[in-house]
Structure formats: structure tokens, C-alpha cells
mmCIF file of C-alpha atoms in Angstrom:
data_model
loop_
_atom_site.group_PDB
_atom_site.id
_atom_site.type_symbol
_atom_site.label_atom_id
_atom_site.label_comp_id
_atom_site.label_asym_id
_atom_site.label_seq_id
_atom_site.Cartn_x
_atom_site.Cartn_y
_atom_site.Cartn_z
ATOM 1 C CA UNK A 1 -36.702 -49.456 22.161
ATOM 2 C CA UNK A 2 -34.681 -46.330 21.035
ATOM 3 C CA UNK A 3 -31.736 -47.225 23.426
ATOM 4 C CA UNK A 4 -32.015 -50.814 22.365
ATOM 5 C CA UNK A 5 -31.336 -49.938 18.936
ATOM 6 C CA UNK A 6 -28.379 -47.836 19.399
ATOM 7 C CA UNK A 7 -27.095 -50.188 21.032
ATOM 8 C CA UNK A 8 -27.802 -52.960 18.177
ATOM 9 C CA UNK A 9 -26.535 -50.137 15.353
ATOM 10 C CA UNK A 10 -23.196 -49.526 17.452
ATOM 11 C CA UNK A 11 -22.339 -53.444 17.938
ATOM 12 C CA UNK A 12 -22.751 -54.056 14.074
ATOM 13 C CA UNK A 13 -20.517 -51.131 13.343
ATOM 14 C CA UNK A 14 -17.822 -53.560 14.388
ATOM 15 C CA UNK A 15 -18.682 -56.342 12.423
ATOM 16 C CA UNK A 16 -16.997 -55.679 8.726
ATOM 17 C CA UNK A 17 -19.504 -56.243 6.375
ATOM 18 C CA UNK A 18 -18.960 -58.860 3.562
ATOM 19 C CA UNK A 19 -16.414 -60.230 5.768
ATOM 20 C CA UNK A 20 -16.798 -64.309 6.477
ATOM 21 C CA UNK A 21 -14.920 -64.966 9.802
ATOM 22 C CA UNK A 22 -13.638 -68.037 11.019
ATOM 23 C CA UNK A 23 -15.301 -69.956 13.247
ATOM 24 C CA UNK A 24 -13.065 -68.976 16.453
ATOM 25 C CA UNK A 25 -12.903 -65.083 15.669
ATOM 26 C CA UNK A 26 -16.563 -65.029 14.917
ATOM 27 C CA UNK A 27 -17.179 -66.518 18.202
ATOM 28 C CA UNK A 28 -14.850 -64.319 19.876
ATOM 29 C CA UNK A 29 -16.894 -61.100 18.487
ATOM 30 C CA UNK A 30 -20.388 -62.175 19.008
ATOM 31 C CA UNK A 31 -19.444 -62.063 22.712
ATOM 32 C CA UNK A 32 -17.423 -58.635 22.766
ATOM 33 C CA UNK A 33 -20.234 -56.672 20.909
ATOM 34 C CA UNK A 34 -23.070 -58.210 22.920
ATOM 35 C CA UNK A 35 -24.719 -55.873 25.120
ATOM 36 C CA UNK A 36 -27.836 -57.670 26.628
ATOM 37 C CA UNK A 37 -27.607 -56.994 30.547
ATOM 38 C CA UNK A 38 -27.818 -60.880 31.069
ATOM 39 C CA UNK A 39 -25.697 -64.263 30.349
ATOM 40 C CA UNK A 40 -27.535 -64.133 26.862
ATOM 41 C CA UNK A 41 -27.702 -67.419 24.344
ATOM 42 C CA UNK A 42 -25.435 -67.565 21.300
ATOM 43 C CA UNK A 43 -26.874 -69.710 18.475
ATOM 44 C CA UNK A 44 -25.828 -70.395 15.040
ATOM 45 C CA UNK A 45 -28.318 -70.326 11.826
ATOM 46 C CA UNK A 46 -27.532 -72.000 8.390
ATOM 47 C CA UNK A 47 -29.294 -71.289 5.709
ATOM 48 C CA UNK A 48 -29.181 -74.588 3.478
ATOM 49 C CA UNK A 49 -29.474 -75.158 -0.138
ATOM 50 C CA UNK A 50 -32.584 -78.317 0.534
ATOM 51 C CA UNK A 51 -35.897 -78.343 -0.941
ATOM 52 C CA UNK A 52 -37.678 -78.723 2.298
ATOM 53 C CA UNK A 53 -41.011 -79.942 0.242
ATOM 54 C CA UNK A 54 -39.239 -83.255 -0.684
ATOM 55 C CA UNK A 55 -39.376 -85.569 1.786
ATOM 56 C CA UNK A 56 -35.580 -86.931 1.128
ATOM 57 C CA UNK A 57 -34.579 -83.460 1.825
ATOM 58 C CA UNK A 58 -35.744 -82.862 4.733
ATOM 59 C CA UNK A 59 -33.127 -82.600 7.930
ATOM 60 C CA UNK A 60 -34.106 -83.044 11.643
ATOM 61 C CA UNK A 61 -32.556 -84.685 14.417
ATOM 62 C CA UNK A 62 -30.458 -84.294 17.705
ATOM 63 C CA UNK A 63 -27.014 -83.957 19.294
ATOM 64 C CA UNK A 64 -25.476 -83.802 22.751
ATOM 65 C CA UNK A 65 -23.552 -80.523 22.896
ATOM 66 C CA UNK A 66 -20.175 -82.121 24.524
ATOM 67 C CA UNK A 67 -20.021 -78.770 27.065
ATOM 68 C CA UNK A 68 -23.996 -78.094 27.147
ATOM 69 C CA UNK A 69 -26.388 -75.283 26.526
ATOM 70 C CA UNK A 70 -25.867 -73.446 29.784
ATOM 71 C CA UNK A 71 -29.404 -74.068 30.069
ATOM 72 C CA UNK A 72 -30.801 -76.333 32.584
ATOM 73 C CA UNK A 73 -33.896 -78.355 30.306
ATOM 74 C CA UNK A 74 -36.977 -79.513 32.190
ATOM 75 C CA UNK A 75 -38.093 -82.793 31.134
ATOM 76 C CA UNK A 76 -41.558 -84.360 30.972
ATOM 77 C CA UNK A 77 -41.694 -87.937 30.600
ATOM 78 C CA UNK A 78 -44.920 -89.703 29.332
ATOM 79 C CA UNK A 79 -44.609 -93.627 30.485
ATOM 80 C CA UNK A 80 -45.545 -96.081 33.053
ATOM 81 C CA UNK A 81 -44.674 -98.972 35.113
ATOM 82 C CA UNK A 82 -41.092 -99.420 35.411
ATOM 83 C CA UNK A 83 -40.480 -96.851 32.470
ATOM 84 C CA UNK A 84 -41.585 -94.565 34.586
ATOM 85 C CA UNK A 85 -39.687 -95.002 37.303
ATOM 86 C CA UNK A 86 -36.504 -95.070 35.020
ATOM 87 C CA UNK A 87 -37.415 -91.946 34.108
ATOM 88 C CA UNK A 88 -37.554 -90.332 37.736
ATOM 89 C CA UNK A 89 -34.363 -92.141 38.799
ATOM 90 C CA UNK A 90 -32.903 -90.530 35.800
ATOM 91 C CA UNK A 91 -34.035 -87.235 37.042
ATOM 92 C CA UNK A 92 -37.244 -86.441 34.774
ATOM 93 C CA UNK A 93 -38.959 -83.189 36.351
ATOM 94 C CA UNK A 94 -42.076 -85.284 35.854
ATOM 95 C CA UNK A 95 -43.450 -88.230 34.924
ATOM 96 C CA UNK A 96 -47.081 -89.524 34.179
ATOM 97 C CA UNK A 97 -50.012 -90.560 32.217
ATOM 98 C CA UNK A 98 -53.093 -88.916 31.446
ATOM 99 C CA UNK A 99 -53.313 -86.786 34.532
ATOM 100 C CA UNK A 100 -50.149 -85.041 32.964
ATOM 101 C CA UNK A 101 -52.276 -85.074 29.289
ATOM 102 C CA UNK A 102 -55.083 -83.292 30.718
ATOM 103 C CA UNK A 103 -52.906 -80.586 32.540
ATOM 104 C CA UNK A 104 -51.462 -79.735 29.480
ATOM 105 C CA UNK A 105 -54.892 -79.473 27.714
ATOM 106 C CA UNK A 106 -55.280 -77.221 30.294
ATOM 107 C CA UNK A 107 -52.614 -75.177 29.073
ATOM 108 C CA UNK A 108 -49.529 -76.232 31.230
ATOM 109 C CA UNK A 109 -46.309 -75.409 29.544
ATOM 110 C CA UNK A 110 -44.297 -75.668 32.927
ATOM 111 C CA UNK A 111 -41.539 -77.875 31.055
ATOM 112 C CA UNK A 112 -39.005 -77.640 28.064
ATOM 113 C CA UNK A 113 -38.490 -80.927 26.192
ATOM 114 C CA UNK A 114 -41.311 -84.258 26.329
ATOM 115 C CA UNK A 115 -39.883 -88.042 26.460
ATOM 116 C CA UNK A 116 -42.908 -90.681 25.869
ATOM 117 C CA UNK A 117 -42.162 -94.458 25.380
ATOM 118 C CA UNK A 118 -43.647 -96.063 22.325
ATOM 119 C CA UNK A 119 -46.565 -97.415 24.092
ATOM 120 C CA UNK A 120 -47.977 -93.619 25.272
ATOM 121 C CA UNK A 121 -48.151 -92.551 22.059
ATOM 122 C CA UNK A 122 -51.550 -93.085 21.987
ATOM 123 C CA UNK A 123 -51.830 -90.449 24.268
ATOM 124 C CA UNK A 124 -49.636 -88.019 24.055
ATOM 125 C CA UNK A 125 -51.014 -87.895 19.784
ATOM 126 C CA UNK A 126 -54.270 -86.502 21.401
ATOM 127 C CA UNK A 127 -52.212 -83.238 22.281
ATOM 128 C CA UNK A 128 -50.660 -82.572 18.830
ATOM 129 C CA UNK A 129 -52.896 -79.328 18.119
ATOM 130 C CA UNK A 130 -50.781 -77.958 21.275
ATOM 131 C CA UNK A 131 -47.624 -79.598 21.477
ATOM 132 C CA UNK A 132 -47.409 -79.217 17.310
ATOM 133 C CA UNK A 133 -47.110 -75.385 16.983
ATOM 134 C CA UNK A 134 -44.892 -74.824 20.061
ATOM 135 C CA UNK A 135 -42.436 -77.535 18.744
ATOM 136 C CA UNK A 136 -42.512 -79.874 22.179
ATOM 137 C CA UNK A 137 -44.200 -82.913 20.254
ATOM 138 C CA UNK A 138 -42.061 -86.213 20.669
ATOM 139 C CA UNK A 139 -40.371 -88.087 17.691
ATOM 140 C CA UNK A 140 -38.231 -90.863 17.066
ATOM 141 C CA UNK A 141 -36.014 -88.764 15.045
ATOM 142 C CA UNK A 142 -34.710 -86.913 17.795
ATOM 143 C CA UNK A 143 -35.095 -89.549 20.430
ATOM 144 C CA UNK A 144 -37.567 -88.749 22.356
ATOM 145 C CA UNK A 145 -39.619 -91.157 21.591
ATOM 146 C CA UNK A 146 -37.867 -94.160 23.404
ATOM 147 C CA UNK A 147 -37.765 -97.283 25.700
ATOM 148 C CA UNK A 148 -34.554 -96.107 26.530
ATOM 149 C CA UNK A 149 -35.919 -93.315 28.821
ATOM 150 C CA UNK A 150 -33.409 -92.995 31.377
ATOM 151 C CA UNK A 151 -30.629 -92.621 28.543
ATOM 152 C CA UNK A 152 -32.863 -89.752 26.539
ATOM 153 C CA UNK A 153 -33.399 -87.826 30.007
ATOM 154 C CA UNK A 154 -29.920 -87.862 30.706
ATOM 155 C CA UNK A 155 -28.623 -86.999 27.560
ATOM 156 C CA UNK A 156 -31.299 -84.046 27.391
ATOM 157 C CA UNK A 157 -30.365 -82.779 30.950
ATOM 158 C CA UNK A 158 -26.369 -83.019 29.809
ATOM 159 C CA UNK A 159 -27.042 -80.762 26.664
ATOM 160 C CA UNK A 160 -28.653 -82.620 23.956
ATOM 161 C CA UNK A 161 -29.991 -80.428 21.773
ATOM 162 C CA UNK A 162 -33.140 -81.004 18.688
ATOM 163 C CA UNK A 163 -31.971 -79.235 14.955
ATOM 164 C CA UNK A 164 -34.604 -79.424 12.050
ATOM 165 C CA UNK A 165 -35.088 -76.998 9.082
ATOM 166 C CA UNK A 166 -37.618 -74.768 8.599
ATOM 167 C CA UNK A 167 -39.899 -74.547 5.069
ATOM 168 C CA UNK A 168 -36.592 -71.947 3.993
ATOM 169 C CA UNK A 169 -34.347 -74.414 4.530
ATOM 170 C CA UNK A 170 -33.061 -72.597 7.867
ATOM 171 C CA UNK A 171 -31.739 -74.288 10.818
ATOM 172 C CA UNK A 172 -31.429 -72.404 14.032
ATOM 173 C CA UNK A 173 -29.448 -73.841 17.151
ATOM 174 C CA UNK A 174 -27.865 -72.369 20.518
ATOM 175 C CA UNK A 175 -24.299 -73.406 20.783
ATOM 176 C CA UNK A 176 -24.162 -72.133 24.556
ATOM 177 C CA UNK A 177 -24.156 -68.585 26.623
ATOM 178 C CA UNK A 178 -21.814 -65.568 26.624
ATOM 179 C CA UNK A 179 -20.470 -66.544 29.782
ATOM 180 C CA UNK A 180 -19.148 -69.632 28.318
ATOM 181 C CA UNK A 181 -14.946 -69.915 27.133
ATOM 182 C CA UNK A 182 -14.413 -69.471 23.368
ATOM 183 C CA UNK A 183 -13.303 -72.861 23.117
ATOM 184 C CA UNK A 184 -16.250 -74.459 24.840
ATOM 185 C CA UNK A 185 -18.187 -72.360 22.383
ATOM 186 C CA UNK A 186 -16.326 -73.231 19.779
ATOM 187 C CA UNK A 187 -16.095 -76.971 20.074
ATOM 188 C CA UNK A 188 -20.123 -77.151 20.146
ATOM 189 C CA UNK A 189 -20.451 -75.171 17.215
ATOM 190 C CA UNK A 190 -18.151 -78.085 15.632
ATOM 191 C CA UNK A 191 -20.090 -80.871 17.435
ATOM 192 C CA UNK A 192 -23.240 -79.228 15.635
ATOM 193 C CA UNK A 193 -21.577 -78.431 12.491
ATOM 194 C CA UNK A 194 -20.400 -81.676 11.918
ATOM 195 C CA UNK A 195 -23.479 -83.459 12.162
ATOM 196 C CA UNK A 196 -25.156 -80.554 9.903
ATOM 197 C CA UNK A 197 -22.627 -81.832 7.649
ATOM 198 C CA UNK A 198 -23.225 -84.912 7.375
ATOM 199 C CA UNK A 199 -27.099 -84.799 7.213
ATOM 200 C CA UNK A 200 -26.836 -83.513 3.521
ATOM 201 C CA UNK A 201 -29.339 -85.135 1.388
ATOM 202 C CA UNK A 202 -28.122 -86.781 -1.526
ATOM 203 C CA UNK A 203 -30.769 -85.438 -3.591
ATOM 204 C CA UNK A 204 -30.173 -81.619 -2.635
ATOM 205 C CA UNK A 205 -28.110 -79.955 -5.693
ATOM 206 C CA UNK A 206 -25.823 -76.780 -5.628
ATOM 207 C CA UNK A 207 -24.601 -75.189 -2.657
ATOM 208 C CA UNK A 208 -25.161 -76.755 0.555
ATOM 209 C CA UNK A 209 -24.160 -74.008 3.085
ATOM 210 C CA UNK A 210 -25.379 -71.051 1.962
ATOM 211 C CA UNK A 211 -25.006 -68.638 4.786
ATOM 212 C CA UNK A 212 -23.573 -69.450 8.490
ATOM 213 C CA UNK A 213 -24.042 -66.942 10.789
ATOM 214 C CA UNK A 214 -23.812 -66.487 14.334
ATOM 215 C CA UNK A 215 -25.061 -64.348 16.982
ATOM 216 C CA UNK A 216 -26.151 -63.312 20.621
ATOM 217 C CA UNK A 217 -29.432 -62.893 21.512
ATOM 218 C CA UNK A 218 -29.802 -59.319 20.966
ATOM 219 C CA UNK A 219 -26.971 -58.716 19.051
ATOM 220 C CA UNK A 220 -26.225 -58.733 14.962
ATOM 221 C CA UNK A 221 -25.021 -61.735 13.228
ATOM 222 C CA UNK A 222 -21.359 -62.421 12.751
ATOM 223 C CA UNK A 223 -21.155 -64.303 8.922
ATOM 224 C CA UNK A 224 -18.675 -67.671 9.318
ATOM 225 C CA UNK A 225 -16.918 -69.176 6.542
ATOM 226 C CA UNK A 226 -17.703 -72.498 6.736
ATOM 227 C CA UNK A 227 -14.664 -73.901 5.800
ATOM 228 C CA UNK A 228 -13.312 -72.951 9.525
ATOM 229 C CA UNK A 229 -15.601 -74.466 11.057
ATOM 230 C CA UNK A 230 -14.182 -78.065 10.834
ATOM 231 C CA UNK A 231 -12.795 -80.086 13.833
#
């Protein structure tokens, strides 16, 4: 933990306090003063002027990062009949019913994201105590709850990624890994940023954007102005 934290103090040395980068030089020295000894995620965090307690202030939804996450998702896909089969010609890591239920009341976490069709809901509302906390509960909102199943596995498996704020008014979301260009990384901290953007409530007052930051896994958060961040 010691070494760790050398290593954390002597990357935000080179970050210049009270300085708001732009979107491209931010991005540029998140990935020089990371030091994790693997391809580590870099995500971006607002920190939004909403009253999360009003319900017409409340933002969630979902994007399709237009060069990924650099992480491969693993899809479950609640449905049957021909739905099902969509989903597996899609390329769904699994599909099923209740079998699939029970093996995650079993506690089965073996996948990242859950698809259901309208019509499994039923069954798949039976596992909200477990699926609530850990975030993997379907909803329309972010389309993953859907006739449309081959569409939502595809886009899911080609980078789609799920944004909602937090009771702070916080949004968290990975805009791709260290390995990645700066453009790449750049352009899907737009494609994010944009719809951010355009999700402001009408009823939220003052500032919007209070604080955009980015970072690697490990490492200290770069502050973005953002005006820069624009396409």
C-alpha cells in the first residue's frame, strides 16, 4: 500500500492544481501519469447541479461509445421462443428462463449486463433484492428491456454503455483503456458528453456542470473545463 501511494502522490505532482484542462490535454495526462501495471480503465465523473430527489431531475440512460470500452461485456438475455433465439444469433453469452433465475438466486454473477423482453419481466422482478444493489437490473431507460433483443445485444457487445446519477448528483462513466489513441479517447468522452448535455432537466437551476474530471483507475483526477469538451 506504501508503494502504491507514492506512486499516486508522484503522478498528482504533475497535475497543476486549480488548473481546468481541455478535454484533449487532460486525456493526454491521465495516460502519461498512470502507473497501474495493466491496460487500466479511464472514466470521466461529473458532478451535476440536479436535485436527484425530484423525479424530473433525475438522469439515466445509455450510449454506444462510437470506438468501445475496450471491454468485452457478457450478456445475459432473459426471453423465449424466437426472442430467444434472436438473442443467441446475436451473440448473447446466455439465454434462458427460470433455470437462469434460479442460478442467479444461487448467487451466479458470471455475466456483466442483463437484456429481458417485456414479457420476462415477471421473472426477472423476483431477483431485484440481488440484481438491485449490484446495478445489473434491466430497464427500459437504458434499453435493456426490449423486443428488440438482437439490436440491444449488439449494441452492448459494440460498446454501449448505461450513465445514471447517483443521490449527489454524480455520474461516473469509462470512456475506454490506456491503451487506447487520444483521439479514440477523446471522441467517446464527446459522444458521452454530449448526451450528458443534453439530458439537463429543465427544472434543475444554477450550474449544471459543476466539476468534470477524469482519471485512470489508480491514478488522480485530471479537472476538464467543460467548455472543451464539445464536438
Amino acid at each position: 500500500m506504501a508503494k502504491k501511494g507514492k506512486l499516486f502522490l508522484a503522478a498528482s505532482e504533475k497535475v497543476e492544481k486549480g488548473t481546468h484542462y481541455s478535454a484533449a490535454d487532460a486525456v493526454a495526462l491521465v495516460k502519461e501519469i498512470d502507473f497501474a501495471k495493466f491496460d487500466a480503465t479511464i472514466e470521466v465523473a461529473y458532478r451535476l447541479g440536479i436535485d436527484t430527489r425530484k423525479n424530473d431531475q433525475q438522469i439515466r440512460g445509455a450510449v454506444v461509445l462510437p470506438h468501445g470500452t475496450g471491454k468485452t461485456q457478457r450478456v445475459l438475455v432473459f426471453a423465449k421462443g424466437e426472442k430467444a433465439k434472436e438473442a443467441e444469433a446475436a451473440g448473447a453469452d446466455f439465454v434462458g428462463e427460470n433455470e437462469l433465475a434460479e442460478k442467479i438466486q444461487g448467487g451466479w454473477f458470471d455475466f456483466d449486463v442483463i437484456v429481458a423482453t417485456p414479457d420476462m419481466m415477471g421473472t426477472v422482478g423476483r431477483l431485484g433484492r440481488v440484481l438491485g444493489p449490484k446495478g445489473l437490473m434491466p430497464n427500459p431507460k437504458t434499453g435493456t428491456v426490449t423486443m428488440d433483443v438482437a439490436k440491444a445485444v449488439e449494441e452492448i457487445k459494440a460498446g454501449k454503455v448505461t450513465y445514471r446519477a447517483d443521490k449527489q448528483g454524480n455520474i461516473h462513466v469509462p470512456i475506454g483503456k490506456v491503451s487506447f489513441d487520444n483521439e479514440k479517447l477523446v471522441e467517446n468522452f464527446q459522444t458521452i458528453h454530449d448526451v450528458v448535455v443534453r439530458a439537463k432537466p429543465s427544472a434543475a437551476k444554477g450550474t449544471y456542470i459543476k466539476n468534470l474530471s477524469v482519471a485512470s483507475t489508480f491514478g488522480p483526477g485530471v479537472k476538464v473545463d467543460p467548455t472543451t469538451v464539445a464536438k
